[in-house]
mmCIF file of C-alpha atoms in Angstrom:
data_model
loop_
_atom_site.group_PDB
_atom_site.id
_atom_site.type_symbol
_atom_site.label_atom_id
_atom_site.label_comp_id
_atom_site.label_asym_id
_atom_site.label_seq_id
_atom_site.Cartn_x
_atom_site.Cartn_y
_atom_site.Cartn_z
ATOM 1 C CA MET A 1 98.331 73.726 125.092
ATOM 2 C CA ARG A 2 100.526 75.483 127.632
ATOM 3 C CA LYS A 3 99.704 78.934 128.933
ATOM 4 C CA PRO A 4 101.849 81.798 127.579
ATOM 5 C CA ARG A 5 104.351 83.872 129.514
ATOM 6 C CA ILE A 6 103.223 87.473 128.995
ATOM 7 C CA ALA A 7 104.755 90.932 129.336
ATOM 8 C CA ILE A 8 103.099 94.358 129.084
ATOM 9 C CA LEU A 9 105.528 96.949 127.712
ATOM 10 C CA GLY A 10 104.642 100.544 128.624
ATOM 11 C CA ALA A 11 102.609 99.269 131.558
ATOM 12 C CA THR A 12 102.512 102.571 133.449
ATOM 13 C CA GLY A 13 101.143 104.640 130.537
ATOM 14 C CA VAL A 14 97.501 105.431 129.810
ATOM 15 C CA VAL A 15 97.086 102.617 127.267
ATOM 16 C CA GLY A 16 99.327 100.227 129.191
ATOM 17 C CA ARG A 17 97.111 100.514 132.256
ATOM 18 C CA GLU A 18 94.077 99.878 130.074
ATOM 19 C CA ILE A 19 95.757 96.774 128.594
ATOM 20 C CA THR A 20 96.348 95.506 132.120
ATOM 21 C CA LYS A 21 92.712 96.103 133.049
ATOM 22 C CA ILE A 22 91.342 94.405 129.924
ATOM 23 C CA THR A 23 93.716 91.437 130.281
ATOM 24 C CA ASP A 24 91.867 90.760 133.522
ATOM 25 C CA GLU A 25 88.417 91.481 132.050
ATOM 26 C CA LEU A 26 88.904 89.077 129.115
ATOM 27 C CA GLY A 27 90.251 86.366 131.395
ATOM 28 C CA ILE A 28 93.565 85.903 129.588
ATOM 29 C CA GLU A 29 95.244 82.868 131.120
ATOM 30 C CA PHE A 30 99.005 82.953 131.509
ATOM 31 C CA GLU A 31 101.853 81.116 133.157
ATOM 32 C CA SER A 32 103.557 84.345 134.225
ATOM 33 C CA ILE A 33 103.254 88.095 133.627
ATOM 34 C CA LYS A 34 105.708 91.004 133.710
ATOM 35 C CA PHE A 35 105.063 94.735 133.735
ATOM 36 C CA LEU A 36 107.729 96.788 131.935
ATOM 37 C CA SER A 37 108.476 100.516 131.642
ATOM 38 C CA SER A 38 111.240 103.038 131.157
ATOM 39 C CA ALA A 39 113.859 103.519 133.865
ATOM 40 C CA ARG A 40 111.864 106.508 135.152
ATOM 41 C CA SER A 41 108.848 104.400 136.160
ATOM 42 C CA ALA A 42 110.688 101.182 137.025
ATOM 43 C CA GLY A 43 110.291 100.175 140.639
ATOM 44 C CA SER A 44 106.710 101.404 140.910
ATOM 45 C CA LYS A 45 104.000 98.927 141.920
ATOM 46 C CA ILE A 46 101.036 97.539 139.976
ATOM 47 C CA THR A 47 98.308 95.459 141.599
ATOM 48 C CA PHE A 48 96.884 92.861 139.235
ATOM 49 C CA LYS A 49 94.456 90.068 140.144
ATOM 50 C CA GLY A 50 95.021 90.768 143.821
ATOM 51 C CA LYS A 51 98.800 90.452 143.593
ATOM 52 C CA GLU A 52 101.340 93.271 143.706
ATOM 53 C CA TYR A 53 103.997 93.381 140.971
ATOM 54 C CA THR A 54 107.092 95.548 140.721
ATOM 55 C CA VAL A 55 107.447 97.295 137.371
ATOM 56 C CA GLU A 56 110.722 96.305 135.710
ATOM 57 C CA GLU A 57 112.984 98.479 133.557
ATOM 58 C CA THR A 58 112.854 97.459 129.902
ATOM 59 C CA THR A 59 116.149 95.893 128.800
ATOM 60 C CA PRO A 60 116.760 93.156 126.224
ATOM 61 C CA ASP A 61 117.263 90.544 128.941
ATOM 62 C CA VAL A 62 113.789 90.969 130.449
ATOM 63 C CA PHE A 63 112.338 89.321 127.331
ATOM 64 C CA ASP A 64 114.069 86.023 128.020
ATOM 65 C CA ASN A 65 111.391 83.326 128.453
ATOM 66 C CA VAL A 66 108.567 85.665 127.379
ATOM 67 C CA ASP A 67 106.130 84.385 124.745
ATOM 68 C CA ILE A 68 103.858 87.376 124.079
ATOM 69 C CA VAL A 69 104.569 91.075 124.606
ATOM 70 C CA MET A 70 101.689 93.558 124.444
ATOM 71 C CA ALA A 71 103.414 96.869 123.737
ATOM 72 C CA SER A 72 102.281 100.464 124.006
ATOM 73 C CA ALA A 73 105.479 102.403 124.586
ATOM 74 C CA GLY A 74 105.910 104.401 121.361
ATOM 75 C CA GLY A 75 107.441 103.669 117.987
ATOM 76 C CA SER A 76 111.083 104.243 118.895
ATOM 77 C CA THR A 77 110.835 101.866 121.864
ATOM 78 C CA SER A 78 109.112 99.222 119.744
ATOM 79 C CA LYS A 79 111.746 99.485 117.028
ATOM 80 C CA LEU A 80 114.472 99.133 119.636
ATOM 81 C CA PHE A 81 113.072 96.087 121.426
ATOM 82 C CA ALA A 82 111.041 94.210 118.779
ATOM 83 C CA PRO A 83 114.155 92.563 117.275
ATOM 84 C CA GLU A 84 115.223 91.495 120.774
ATOM 85 C CA ILE A 85 111.809 89.964 121.448
ATOM 86 C CA VAL A 86 111.759 88.090 118.130
ATOM 87 C CA LYS A 87 115.375 86.931 118.560
ATOM 88 C CA ARG A 88 114.396 85.330 121.864
ATOM 89 C CA GLY A 89 111.459 83.512 120.278
ATOM 90 C CA GLY A 90 108.775 85.898 121.468
ATOM 91 C CA LEU A 91 105.925 87.686 119.725
ATOM 92 C CA ILE A 92 105.190 91.405 120.045
ATOM 93 C CA ILE A 93 101.717 92.877 119.536
ATOM 94 C CA ASP A 94 102.611 96.500 118.925
ATOM 95 C CA ASN A 95 100.391 99.548 119.374
ATOM 96 C CA SER A 96 102.694 102.044 117.662
ATOM 97 C CA SER A 97 102.865 102.935 113.973
ATOM 98 C CA ALA A 98 106.402 101.521 113.686
ATOM 99 C CA PHE A 99 105.509 98.355 111.763
ATOM 100 C CA ARG A 100 101.963 98.877 110.493
ATOM 101 C CA MET A 101 102.745 99.306 106.827
ATOM 102 C CA GLU A 102 105.604 96.812 106.596
ATOM 103 C CA LYS A 103 104.713 94.158 104.056
ATOM 104 C CA ASP A 104 105.560 91.143 106.224
ATOM 105 C CA VAL A 105 103.792 92.437 109.354
ATOM 106 C CA PRO A 106 100.096 91.584 109.773
ATOM 107 C CA LEU A 107 97.943 94.616 110.612
ATOM 108 C CA VAL A 108 95.014 93.150 112.487
ATOM 109 C CA ILE A 109 91.650 94.032 113.962
ATOM 110 C CA ALA A 110 90.465 91.053 115.997
ATOM 111 C CA GLY A 111 87.223 89.777 114.509
ATOM 112 C CA VAL A 112 87.916 91.417 111.150
ATOM 113 C CA ASN A 113 91.027 89.774 109.645
ATOM 114 C CA ASP A 114 92.101 87.134 112.166
ATOM 115 C CA GLU A 115 93.496 84.862 109.459
ATOM 116 C CA ASP A 116 96.243 87.410 108.781
ATOM 117 C CA LEU A 117 97.648 86.504 112.212
ATOM 118 C CA ARG A 118 98.923 83.238 110.751
ATOM 119 C CA LYS A 119 101.378 85.221 108.609
ATOM 120 C CA HIS A 120 103.230 86.767 111.539
ATOM 121 C CA LYS A 121 107.001 86.481 111.858
ATOM 122 C CA GLY A 122 107.186 87.641 115.442
ATOM 123 C CA ILE A 123 105.525 91.061 115.017
ATOM 124 C CA ILE A 124 101.811 91.891 114.821
ATOM 125 C CA ALA A 125 100.729 95.522 114.411
ATOM 126 C CA ASN A 126 97.682 97.094 116.018
ATOM 127 C CA PRO A 127 96.095 99.733 113.725
ATOM 128 C CA ASN A 128 95.631 103.406 114.456
ATOM 129 C CA CYS A 129 92.718 104.163 116.799
ATOM 130 C CA SER A 130 90.582 105.939 114.208
ATOM 131 C CA THR A 131 91.071 103.071 111.742
ATOM 132 C CA SER A 132 90.186 100.425 114.333
ATOM 133 C CA GLN A 133 86.609 101.463 115.002
ATOM 134 C CA LEU A 134 85.991 102.074 111.311
ATOM 135 C CA MET A 135 87.019 98.516 110.347
ATOM 136 C CA LEU A 136 84.448 96.846 112.594
ATOM 137 C CA VAL A 137 81.753 98.831 110.796
ATOM 138 C CA LEU A 138 83.102 98.383 107.258
ATOM 139 C CA GLU A 139 84.046 94.691 107.336
ATOM 140 C CA PRO A 140 80.480 93.304 107.360
ATOM 141 C CA LEU A 141 79.540 95.773 104.588
ATOM 142 C CA LYS A 142 82.494 94.894 102.370
ATOM 143 C CA LYS A 143 80.429 92.262 100.547
ATOM 144 C CA PHE A 144 78.608 95.066 98.712
ATOM 145 C CA GLY A 145 81.924 96.219 97.202
ATOM 146 C CA ILE A 146 83.496 99.396 98.588
ATOM 147 C CA LYS A 147 84.032 101.752 95.677
ATOM 148 C CA ARG A 148 84.656 105.054 97.463
ATOM 149 C CA LEU A 149 85.106 106.038 101.097
ATOM 150 C CA ILE A 150 85.201 109.463 102.755
ATOM 151 C CA VAL A 151 85.825 109.674 106.493
ATOM 152 C CA SER A 152 85.835 112.696 108.793
ATOM 153 C CA THR A 153 87.109 112.035 112.307
ATOM 154 C CA TYR A 154 86.491 114.013 115.491
ATOM 155 C CA GLN A 155 89.144 112.724 117.856
ATOM 156 C CA ALA A 156 89.403 113.020 121.635
ATOM 157 C CA VAL A 157 92.525 114.352 123.335
ATOM 158 C CA SER A 158 93.187 111.044 125.132
ATOM 159 C CA GLY A 159 94.525 109.810 121.791
ATOM 160 C CA ALA A 160 97.480 112.132 122.373
ATOM 161 C CA GLY A 161 98.221 110.838 125.875
ATOM 162 C CA LEU A 162 97.946 111.927 129.488
ATOM 163 C CA ALA A 163 99.636 115.300 128.932
ATOM 164 C CA ALA A 164 96.969 116.171 126.346
ATOM 165 C CA ILE A 165 94.181 115.201 128.737
ATOM 166 C CA ASN A 166 95.679 117.488 131.360
ATOM 167 C CA GLU A 167 96.089 120.286 128.807
ATOM 168 C CA LEU A 168 92.396 120.208 127.885
ATOM 169 C CA ARG A 169 91.431 120.366 131.559
ATOM 170 C CA ASP A 170 93.872 123.146 132.441
ATOM 171 C CA ASP A 171 93.190 125.162 129.279
ATOM 172 C CA THR A 172 89.424 124.965 129.903
ATOM 173 C CA ILE A 173 89.784 126.146 133.509
ATOM 174 C CA ALA A 174 92.089 129.003 132.449
ATOM 175 C CA ASN A 175 89.697 130.007 129.673
ATOM 176 C CA LEU A 176 86.683 130.053 131.999
ATOM 177 C CA GLU A 177 88.612 132.089 134.551
ATOM 178 C CA GLY A 178 89.933 134.517 131.920
ATOM 179 C CA LYS A 179 93.546 133.601 132.584
ATOM 180 C CA PRO A 180 96.309 133.175 129.979
ATOM 181 C CA PHE A 181 97.339 129.629 129.080
ATOM 182 C CA GLU A 182 100.252 128.338 126.996
ATOM 183 C CA ASN A 183 99.352 125.237 124.980
ATOM 184 C CA LYS A 184 102.162 122.696 124.578
ATOM 185 C CA CYS A 185 100.592 119.480 123.288
ATOM 186 C CA PHE A 186 98.649 121.081 120.446
ATOM 187 C CA LYS A 187 99.495 123.734 117.856
ATOM 188 C CA LYS A 188 96.360 125.688 118.805
ATOM 189 C CA PRO A 189 94.365 126.068 122.036
ATOM 190 C CA ILE A 190 92.176 122.986 122.503
ATOM 191 C CA SER A 191 89.523 124.297 124.887
ATOM 192 C CA PHE A 192 86.330 125.441 123.107
ATOM 193 C CA ASN A 193 88.075 124.778 119.810
ATOM 194 C CA VAL A 194 88.354 122.273 116.950
ATOM 195 C CA ILE A 195 91.821 121.760 115.463
ATOM 196 C CA PRO A 196 91.955 120.377 111.890
ATOM 197 C CA GLN A 197 95.384 118.808 112.381
ATOM 198 C CA ILE A 198 96.459 115.534 113.966
ATOM 199 C CA ASP A 199 100.141 114.689 113.469
ATOM 200 C CA VAL A 200 102.336 116.405 110.872
ATOM 201 C CA PHE A 201 101.403 117.389 107.325
ATOM 202 C CA CYS A 202 102.540 115.302 104.366
ATOM 203 C CA GLU A 203 103.544 116.600 100.930
ATOM 204 C CA ASN A 204 100.046 115.903 99.558
ATOM 205 C CA GLY A 205 98.463 118.269 102.115
ATOM 206 C CA TYR A 206 97.005 115.459 104.224
ATOM 207 C CA THR A 207 98.261 114.761 107.750
ATOM 208 C CA LYS A 208 99.955 111.515 108.726
ATOM 209 C CA GLU A 209 96.868 110.645 110.782
ATOM 210 C CA GLU A 210 94.661 110.989 107.713
ATOM 211 C CA MET A 211 96.988 108.896 105.573
ATOM 212 C CA LYS A 212 97.022 106.200 108.246
ATOM 213 C CA VAL A 213 93.263 105.816 107.783
ATOM 214 C CA VAL A 214 93.697 105.617 104.002
ATOM 215 C CA ASN A 215 96.570 103.139 103.948
ATOM 216 C CA GLU A 216 95.572 100.984 106.910
ATOM 217 C CA THR A 217 92.009 100.573 105.626
ATOM 218 C CA ARG A 218 93.320 99.219 102.337
ATOM 219 C CA LYS A 219 95.696 96.807 104.076
ATOM 220 C CA ILE A 220 93.251 95.425 106.662
ATOM 221 C CA LEU A 221 90.296 94.981 104.293
ATOM 222 C CA HIS A 222 92.546 93.851 101.404
ATOM 223 C CA LEU A 223 91.118 96.561 99.159
ATOM 224 C CA ASP A 224 92.527 97.288 95.740
ATOM 225 C CA ASP A 225 94.729 100.372 95.373
ATOM 226 C CA THR A 226 92.125 101.798 93.008
ATOM 227 C CA THR A 227 89.589 102.079 95.857
ATOM 228 C CA LYS A 228 89.208 105.811 96.441
ATOM 229 C CA ILE A 229 89.612 106.811 100.099
ATOM 230 C CA SER A 230 89.904 110.260 101.660
ATOM 231 C CA CYS A 231 90.041 111.377 105.290
ATOM 232 C CA THR A 232 89.950 114.609 107.285
ATOM 233 C CA ALA A 233 90.986 114.274 110.949
ATOM 234 C CA ALA A 234 90.256 116.902 113.593
ATOM 235 C CA ARG A 235 91.033 117.110 117.304
ATOM 236 C CA VAL A 236 88.034 118.109 119.423
ATOM 237 C CA PRO A 237 87.769 119.193 123.094
ATOM 238 C CA VAL A 238 86.531 115.816 124.329
ATOM 239 C CA PHE A 239 88.465 113.808 126.909
ATOM 240 C CA ASN A 240 87.708 110.345 125.558
ATOM 241 C CA GLY A 241 85.954 108.783 122.573
ATOM 242 C CA HIS A 242 86.496 109.264 118.830
ATOM 243 C CA SER A 243 83.571 110.063 116.517
ATOM 244 C CA GLU A 244 83.525 109.531 112.753
ATOM 245 C CA ALA A 245 81.256 110.637 109.916
ATOM 246 C CA VAL A 246 81.514 107.959 107.231
ATOM 247 C CA ASP A 247 80.338 108.187 103.620
ATOM 248 C CA ILE A 248 80.563 104.999 101.550
ATOM 249 C CA GLU A 249 79.813 104.354 97.894
ATOM 250 C CA PHE A 250 79.221 100.676 97.091
ATOM 251 C CA GLU A 251 79.420 98.724 93.841
ATOM 252 C CA LYS A 252 76.060 97.108 94.635
ATOM 253 C CA ASN A 253 72.827 98.689 95.723
ATOM 254 C CA VAL A 254 72.149 98.577 99.458
ATOM 255 C CA THR A 255 69.467 100.270 101.541
ATOM 256 C CA PRO A 256 69.812 101.927 104.966
ATOM 257 C CA ASP A 257 67.547 99.227 106.430
ATOM 258 C CA GLU A 258 69.842 96.493 105.105
ATOM 259 C CA VAL A 259 72.902 98.211 106.559
ATOM 260 C CA ARG A 260 71.123 98.705 109.876
ATOM 261 C CA GLU A 261 70.210 95.008 110.070
ATOM 262 C CA ILE A 262 73.703 93.829 109.104
ATOM 263 C CA LEU A 263 75.399 96.029 111.687
ATOM 264 C CA LYS A 264 72.963 94.938 114.403
ATOM 265 C CA ASN A 265 74.339 91.421 113.942
ATOM 266 C CA ALA A 266 77.988 92.414 113.396
ATOM 267 C CA TYR A 267 80.818 91.495 115.767
ATOM 268 C CA GLY A 268 81.763 94.328 118.127
ATOM 269 C CA VAL A 269 79.103 96.769 116.849
ATOM 270 C CA LYS A 270 76.014 98.156 118.556
ATOM 271 C CA VAL A 271 73.432 100.161 116.594
ATOM 272 C CA ILE A 272 71.690 103.169 118.171
ATOM 273 C CA ASP A 273 69.628 104.637 115.362
ATOM 274 C CA ASN A 274 66.298 106.259 116.151
ATOM 275 C CA PRO A 275 66.910 109.955 115.414
ATOM 276 C CA GLU A 276 63.231 110.832 115.683
ATOM 277 C CA ASN A 277 63.600 110.196 119.408
ATOM 278 C CA TYR A 278 67.094 111.715 119.545
ATOM 279 C CA GLU A 279 68.662 108.262 119.829
ATOM 280 C CA TYR A 280 72.098 108.182 118.198
ATOM 281 C CA PRO A 281 75.578 107.414 119.572
ATOM 282 C CA THR A 282 77.709 109.994 121.355
ATOM 283 C CA THR A 283 81.114 109.773 123.004
ATOM 284 C CA ARG A 284 79.495 109.489 126.434
ATOM 285 C CA ASP A 285 77.747 106.309 125.295
ATOM 286 C CA ALA A 286 81.062 104.791 124.255
ATOM 287 C CA SER A 287 83.361 105.762 127.110
ATOM 288 C CA GLY A 288 84.538 102.794 129.145
ATOM 289 C CA VAL A 289 82.775 100.108 127.111
ATOM 290 C CA ASP A 290 83.736 97.802 124.253
ATOM 291 C CA PRO A 291 81.339 98.224 121.287
ATOM 292 C CA VAL A 292 81.704 100.502 118.319
ATOM 293 C CA PHE A 293 78.395 102.356 118.232
ATOM 294 C CA ALA A 294 76.783 103.130 114.863
ATOM 295 C CA GLY A 295 73.837 105.362 114.013
ATOM 296 C CA ARG A 296 72.502 108.098 111.716
ATOM 297 C CA ILE A 297 72.415 105.412 108.981
ATOM 298 C CA ARG A 298 70.910 106.958 105.866
ATOM 299 C CA LYS A 299 71.107 107.120 102.090
ATOM 300 C CA ASN A 300 73.953 109.307 100.873
ATOM 301 C CA LEU A 301 72.602 112.010 98.563
ATOM 302 C CA ALA A 302 75.869 112.566 96.663
ATOM 303 C CA PHE A 303 76.874 108.965 95.769
ATOM 304 C CA ASP A 304 75.223 106.265 93.704
ATOM 305 C CA ASN A 305 74.605 103.272 95.995
ATOM 306 C CA GLY A 306 75.799 105.475 98.840
ATOM 307 C CA ILE A 307 75.340 105.189 102.612
ATOM 308 C CA SER A 308 76.225 107.744 105.289
ATOM 309 C CA LEU A 309 76.597 106.855 108.952
ATOM 310 C CA TRP A 310 78.052 108.015 112.257
ATOM 311 C CA CYS A 311 80.197 105.811 114.495
ATOM 312 C CA VAL A 312 81.679 106.335 117.950
ATOM 313 C CA ALA A 313 84.060 104.303 120.123
ATOM 314 C CA ASP A 314 86.256 104.536 123.196
ATOM 315 C CA ASN A 315 89.601 105.161 121.497
ATOM 316 C CA LEU A 316 91.674 103.887 124.435
ATOM 317 C CA ARG A 317 89.846 100.557 124.332
ATOM 318 C CA ILE A 318 88.861 99.585 120.782
ATOM 319 C CA GLY A 319 91.517 101.811 119.260
ATOM 320 C CA ALA A 320 94.357 100.514 121.364
ATOM 321 C CA ALA A 321 94.116 98.373 124.486
ATOM 322 C CA LEU A 322 91.045 96.252 123.731
ATOM 323 C CA ASN A 323 92.200 95.240 120.268
ATOM 324 C CA THR A 324 95.687 94.452 121.588
ATOM 325 C CA VAL A 325 94.298 92.086 124.219
ATOM 326 C CA ARG A 326 91.786 90.626 121.768
ATOM 327 C CA ILE A 327 94.667 89.869 119.395
ATOM 328 C CA CYS A 328 96.554 88.258 122.275
ATOM 329 C CA LYS A 329 93.533 86.084 123.012
ATOM 330 C CA ARG A 330 93.202 85.068 119.341
ATOM 331 C CA VAL A 331 96.934 84.233 119.158
ATOM 332 C CA ILE A 332 96.553 81.954 122.182
ATOM 333 C CA GLU A 333 93.380 80.299 120.840
ATOM 334 C CA MET A 334 94.990 79.741 117.421
ATOM 335 C CA GLY A 335 98.202 78.410 118.952
ATOM 336 C CA LEU A 336 100.351 81.012 117.194
ATOM 337 C CA PHE A 337 102.869 81.753 119.948
#
């Protein structure tokens, strides 16, 4: 099998740089590689595997003779260039929300629903960051029958990009020094605060971020529409790493010990669960590494056959870059480009 010709779209952004880094870490083999950006960043240099590359401006023609595009450049950019990529015989693995809920587009977490990759027609969608870590925990537990799911997310500012990271830093410094600060990325000050809004509100009172968790979970796990799912998403003053409190009601009886043992052997999951000794996952445990960490596994007191747990992951990796590159690796291994 020949090696693919690869491009990274949005290469100079926070997630794009992480994709580049992980492409090296996972040892993705390729015939050639391009780094693409907007006109503003074109011409800058990226060093990859000891070689310096010039970042190219994204135009339709740059996708000639490209097999796989790993994209993290925003929904409008993906919508603009995805048809051009497909028309030229390429495949785009897209990080934006542009195609996630389209019927003919596989929404994939590598290691969870790889077989859905075979259905692609040139576009594969990468789920929302908060959904991604949740799926690696839920998939091995799905055999007990998921009847009801309630998720509360505590999401780091890095999920909103570099400007949001800078705003948390600058707002914190201003707050500590007693100086005024005008927040631009968030509707409320982020330093020393928790904001119960991520993205815009929908007619049902939920935010788009919360509905992404609901709808994407159903699609990835192939759950029936009658499965009851609810989510509350909050932005917290943490630079990196999303945390989630997860309450699950199962059709079948399952004990905390059973869940603990299953997750210890699950793909992409690491269990830290010894609360008596203050051992449970935090965002600092997850930052810069691959696993989704799970802990605080206990019987839910409100649900029949219920389990409550806490999970944490590096949102820039598992929620975006890592899954994108893992999908790329699976596509190559399965010969789907």
